[in-house]
Amino acid sequence: MAIEQMQRFNLITFYNDQDAVMEQLQDFQQIELFSAGKFNKEASSFFSQMEEHPETDKVENQIGNVSWARSFLDQYVEKPGMIQALRQPLRHYTLRELSEHAHTFDWQKVYSDLRKQDKRLRTIEQERQELSAQEDELNKWQYFEEKPAILKTFKETRGLLGTVPTPELKHLKEEMGQLQNSYLETIHQTSTTSYLLVLFLKEKREEAQDILRAAGFQEYDYPHENKPAEDLKQVKEKSQKLAEEEKSIKAYLKAQKDNYESLGLVAEYLDSLLVRVRSNQYLLQSDYTMDLSGWVPTKQTEQLDKRIRQAVGENYFLEFTEVKEEEYSDTPVLLKNHKLVKPFEGLVEMYSLPQYWELDPTPFMMPFYALAFGLMVADFGYGLLLFVAAALAKRFLHFKPGMKQNINMFQIGAVPTMMWGLVYGNIFGKQFSFQLLSTDSDITEILVMSVAFGFIQIMFGLGLKFYLLWRRENEKIKALFQAGSWMFFLISVAMIAAGMVLVPETALQTVGIVCLSISLVMIVIGGSFDGNTLVGKIGSGLYSIMDLTNYLSDLISYTRLMALGVAGGSIGAAFNLILSYLPTPARFTIGIVLFIGLHGLNIFLSYLSAYVHGIRLQYLEFFNKFYTGGGRAFKPFKSNESYVQVISEEKQQQGEE
């Protein structure tokens, strides 16, 4: 079983040692907390729920400030490209190092400065918008060569600046031309609007206003004191100064790379601190003591005891309790597998973690998935390319643990890809001179092999179901009639098929038919166990026969192993055939580019299909034979590692050694 065995622990120590204990446990990274009274109802009579930590709001506000500062700098600090970032080693810090950095780096001063710069940038943006609007307006009046205020100083004449719709301008000129001692000048004109200077005698005011009103004239009140051209120049100078100031501020912010990274460390520290202060929801307290409970892997119990002793000396009581069967549904699941199997844990987690009492399906799924993956690509060149690419990526790039495990999974899958490539004799769509199976002439054999592969995996899944039921005290009969019956059925079908095709002159087919009949009776009996009443048992038993179609469709699903493997090889061969028609000079110029591009596309599609359909075969055809799932993941009491990798001091010391 590749599920880590868990134990419950209960810790009682002095209330004043809370911070020291919680820091040690968080650095330990191997426990999960739960409410101390969850399994021990008697604790509520001695302890009460601990109140919310007084620092919670303060820490949350600090996290908000640091997060804002990093988000603000995100817009300006130059960040490395994807490849450059991957070439940089992952940063590992202990909680102590993060704490020291957060208390020595004056992040609050940086935050205040960034707020100031942000406020100034917003003000500049607003001022530039206002100046831009003024500039647009002044551009329309810049050719009026006097101060507009002079129009208000005339004694006998009225002067106006204003606009009319351009289509009305011609008619307005005609009307104003008939008005004695009047003047109209076009200052600026667009397709829709004309900007005018109008002069007329004050004694002709009513006539002039009637004419202007009829033309849709809108008077313009010039808001400045100087000539429009002079005001326009001043506005442009102000805009230029603001642009230079904005550029200077952004250059200053762009140079904040060190502060940006330091803020990330502070954010990680505050995040870990918030995890600790929020842990009060799991703690109980009395006048002088605190009570804390959680889950810990069994093999870590001694280390947990050592950690607590380092924090509080001998002033504590620590008790470990084995997990009871009725507690299985609440027990968290932590998978532990060999390094060759571990990369495939992610596929199981995508489906559902096993429950604590179940088998971890990862080690049983891994060889079938890898072989199926290889069968669906089945090209030695493609497999070699994936294997080398994964090896080089791990050698020269630095990935987070989850991504590294995915790369390991594909590298492992590349091995059976090369193996099946040798069996099919394929390398980049070309065929070797030797082939164990040909994708051109041995389609039937490949099809039978694919179905046989599915037969073996389904039988293996039923065998696991048989084992899981058999090991339970009261489930041995179910093991025989709900798992053994289907295994017997599939073996009977295989006997009939072999008797019909391989050894037709023997009694194997007859024996198979007899065994098939017995297996069907066993299937009906096994199905009846699910009914509660006599009628229900009969109905359930007969209905279980319907699962025959499910098993048939499961076996047919494995034909995709043949279909995808043959399709990928055929597409690669078709690409090579197309390239062979190119003239010799073109083959070594554009032909190389086409070869890389076309086969690159085929590689991508082949591996994508193998990944997706391989998962489908495990989830639908394999897991449903024995696997329930629905387990809850182990959530260690540790930092969320949003910015850097946080390791325990013990692990750091081991690395240094």
XYZ file of C-alpha atoms in Angstrom, residues 347-608:
262
model
C -2.930 11.467 -12.842
C -4.570 9.791 -9.846
C -5.036 13.140 -8.081
C -6.782 14.544 -11.170
C -9.301 11.691 -10.914
C -9.633 11.446 -7.131
C -7.380 10.461 -4.288
C -7.993 7.032 -2.756
C -9.762 6.818 0.553
C -7.544 5.990 3.490
C -8.607 2.329 3.578
C -8.114 1.811 -0.176
C -5.160 0.782 -2.252
C -3.250 3.537 -3.989
C -3.837 2.734 -7.688
C -0.730 4.620 -8.837
C 1.790 1.726 -8.835
C -0.753 -0.556 -10.548
C -1.749 2.045 -13.134
C 1.780 3.239 -13.939
C 3.024 0.305 -16.109
C -0.262 0.060 -18.022
C -0.377 3.798 -18.681
C 3.266 3.914 -19.784
C 2.854 0.940 -22.133
C -0.393 2.331 -23.564
C 1.269 5.721 -24.017
C 4.066 4.099 -25.994
C 1.646 2.017 -28.072
C -0.282 5.114 -29.148
C 2.860 6.918 -30.389
C 5.066 3.946 -31.330
C 7.887 5.792 -33.091
C 11.495 5.311 -32.011
C 12.518 8.780 -33.198
C 9.649 10.510 -31.446
C 10.382 8.621 -28.228
C 14.109 9.344 -28.370
C 13.431 13.032 -29.001
C 11.078 13.235 -25.992
C 13.514 11.364 -23.742
C 16.464 13.597 -24.683
C 14.376 16.794 -24.484
C 13.160 15.863 -20.986
C 16.696 14.992 -19.855
C 18.102 18.285 -21.174
C 15.251 20.260 -19.614
C 15.933 18.720 -16.196
C 19.672 19.229 -16.605
C 19.700 22.882 -17.592
C 16.378 24.255 -16.328
C 14.894 24.491 -12.851
C 11.272 23.499 -12.377
C 8.942 23.508 -9.432
C 8.351 20.016 -7.987
C 4.957 19.527 -9.644
C 6.229 20.470 -13.096
C 9.338 18.361 -12.649
C 7.196 15.332 -11.870
C 5.228 15.882 -15.092
C 8.456 16.002 -17.082
C 9.589 12.807 -15.376
C 6.302 11.157 -16.356
C 6.762 12.011 -20.025
C 10.387 10.896 -19.916
C 9.321 7.537 -18.520
C 6.625 7.321 -21.213
C 9.301 7.920 -23.856
C 10.930 4.568 -23.052
C 7.971 2.356 -24.116
C 7.479 4.738 -27.043
C 10.968 3.813 -28.268
C 10.324 0.164 -27.457
C 7.130 0.000 -29.507
C 8.837 2.054 -32.194
C 11.363 -0.767 -32.534
C 8.560 -3.354 -32.588
C 6.784 -1.464 -35.393
C 10.080 -0.524 -37.033
C 9.225 3.206 -37.189
C 11.568 6.180 -36.873
C 10.206 9.599 -37.847
C 7.681 7.952 -40.159
C 10.280 5.795 -41.923
C 10.382 2.038 -41.503
C 13.359 -0.078 -40.518
C 14.349 -2.983 -42.686
C 13.318 -5.268 -39.826
C 9.886 -5.215 -38.165
C 8.255 -7.489 -35.641
C 4.897 -5.968 -36.575
C 4.136 -3.798 -39.598
C 1.598 -0.997 -39.392
C 0.924 -1.612 -43.097
C 0.352 -5.354 -43.257
C -0.170 -6.544 -39.671
C -3.194 -4.454 -38.720
C -5.181 -7.468 -37.545
C -2.356 -8.669 -35.328
C -1.928 -5.189 -33.822
C -5.685 -4.986 -33.226
C -5.710 -8.342 -31.430
C -2.679 -7.291 -29.387
C -4.425 -4.064 -28.336
C -7.547 -5.923 -27.214
C -5.364 -8.497 -25.409
C -3.649 -5.610 -23.618
C -7.048 -4.359 -22.503
C -8.070 -7.870 -21.458
C -5.006 -8.157 -19.220
C -5.543 -4.728 -17.619
C -9.247 -5.356 -16.978
C -8.437 -8.756 -15.457
C -5.814 -7.082 -13.298
C -8.353 -4.503 -12.129
C -10.828 -7.258 -11.248
C -8.043 -9.075 -9.418
C -7.458 -5.980 -7.307
C -11.173 -5.781 -6.567
C -11.132 -9.443 -5.544
C -8.200 -8.775 -3.212
C -9.809 -5.704 -1.628
C -13.039 -7.577 -0.941
C -11.343 -10.783 0.196
C -9.239 -9.064 2.838
C -12.389 -7.795 4.570
C -13.816 -10.114 7.163
C -17.387 -10.263 5.830
C -16.803 -9.652 2.115
C -15.245 -12.946 0.943
C -18.473 -14.167 -0.671
C -18.775 -10.881 -2.533
C -15.173 -11.275 -3.678
C -16.068 -14.606 -5.298
C -19.362 -13.599 -6.874
C -18.821 -9.884 -7.726
C -15.186 -9.948 -8.827
C -14.336 -13.625 -9.313
C -17.443 -14.189 -11.442
C -16.401 -11.519 -13.953
C -12.849 -12.820 -14.049
C -14.262 -16.296 -14.720
C -16.508 -14.801 -17.419
C -13.644 -13.092 -19.236
C -11.498 -16.227 -19.051
C -14.413 -18.210 -20.483
C -14.760 -15.746 -23.366
C -11.022 -16.045 -24.023
C -11.326 -19.859 -24.039
C -14.177 -19.718 -26.547
C -12.247 -17.331 -28.802
C -9.115 -19.494 -28.628
C -11.172 -22.607 -29.336
C -12.706 -20.983 -32.406
C -9.543 -19.433 -33.858
C -6.381 -21.031 -32.472
C -7.286 -24.678 -31.738
C -10.616 -25.321 -33.460
C -10.290 -29.098 -33.354
C -10.182 -29.338 -29.544
C -12.869 -29.251 -26.860
C -11.655 -25.908 -25.597
C -14.616 -24.078 -27.127
C -17.117 -26.413 -25.445
C -15.363 -26.097 -22.103
C -15.431 -22.332 -22.529
C -19.190 -22.327 -23.176
C -19.823 -24.391 -20.034
C -17.615 -22.085 -17.983
C -19.382 -19.092 -19.497
C -22.759 -20.423 -18.376
C -21.460 -20.994 -14.847
C -19.951 -17.493 -14.755
C -23.272 -15.916 -15.789
C -25.032 -17.676 -12.929
C -22.340 -16.431 -10.557
C -22.770 -12.890 -11.925
C -26.520 -12.991 -11.237
C -25.870 -14.271 -7.706
C -23.278 -11.551 -7.129
C -25.650 -8.878 -8.374
C -28.376 -10.057 -6.033
C -26.256 -9.044 -3.035
C -27.102 -5.413 -3.784
C -30.842 -5.937 -3.278
C -32.572 -5.492 0.079
C -35.767 -7.472 -0.521
C -36.343 -10.750 -2.360
C -37.764 -8.929 -5.378
C -34.928 -6.431 -5.196
C -32.331 -9.201 -5.097
C -33.857 -10.901 -8.159
C -34.013 -7.612 -10.032
C -30.468 -6.625 -9.084
C -29.145 -10.029 -10.064
C -30.784 -9.996 -13.485
C -29.816 -6.369 -14.064
C -26.154 -7.200 -13.415
C -26.184 -9.161 -16.685
C -26.423 -5.762 -18.433
C -22.819 -5.148 -17.434
C -21.865 -7.521 -20.263
C -22.210 -4.589 -22.656
C -19.959 -2.467 -20.440
C -17.210 -5.060 -20.490
C -17.563 -5.443 -24.248
C -17.287 -1.667 -24.758
C -14.300 -1.589 -22.388
C -12.448 -4.134 -24.537
C -13.380 -2.260 -27.716
C -12.025 0.967 -26.181
C -8.548 -0.532 -26.234
C -8.628 -0.633 -30.036
C -7.627 3.021 -29.835
C -4.133 1.746 -28.980
C -3.954 0.311 -32.472
C -5.794 3.166 -34.172
C -3.671 5.992 -32.788
C -0.385 4.117 -33.207
C -1.125 3.280 -36.832
C -2.522 6.773 -37.547
C 0.533 8.559 -36.187
C 2.898 6.348 -38.182
C 0.825 6.761 -41.340
C 0.741 10.550 -41.007
C 4.524 10.620 -40.505
C 5.006 8.385 -43.562
C 2.694 10.647 -45.598
C 4.790 13.687 -44.652
C 7.948 11.870 -45.741
C 6.314 10.924 -49.045
C 5.407 14.549 -49.723
C 8.968 15.649 -48.994
C 10.349 12.943 -51.321
C 8.688 14.670 -54.287
C 10.773 17.805 -53.743
C 13.804 18.329 -56.021
C 17.105 17.321 -54.461
C 18.296 20.905 -53.770
C 14.956 21.745 -52.135
C 15.104 18.710 -49.859
C 18.174 20.103 -48.107
C 16.836 23.658 -47.802
C 13.103 24.154 -47.505
C 12.714 20.391 -47.100
C 14.555 20.438 -43.759
C 12.289 23.211 -42.506
C 9.191 21.324 -43.680
C 10.462 18.081 -42.117
C 10.904 19.760 -38.744
C 7.591 21.613 -38.955
C 5.450 18.715 -40.185
C 6.915 16.125 -37.872
C 6.792 18.641 -35.015
C 3.043 18.922 -35.598
C 2.671 15.143 -35.727
C 4.721 14.734 -32.537
C 2.533 17.244 -30.717
C -0.713 15.612 -31.853
C 0.573 12.094 -31.169
C 1.704 12.879 -27.639
C -1.428 14.891 -26.875
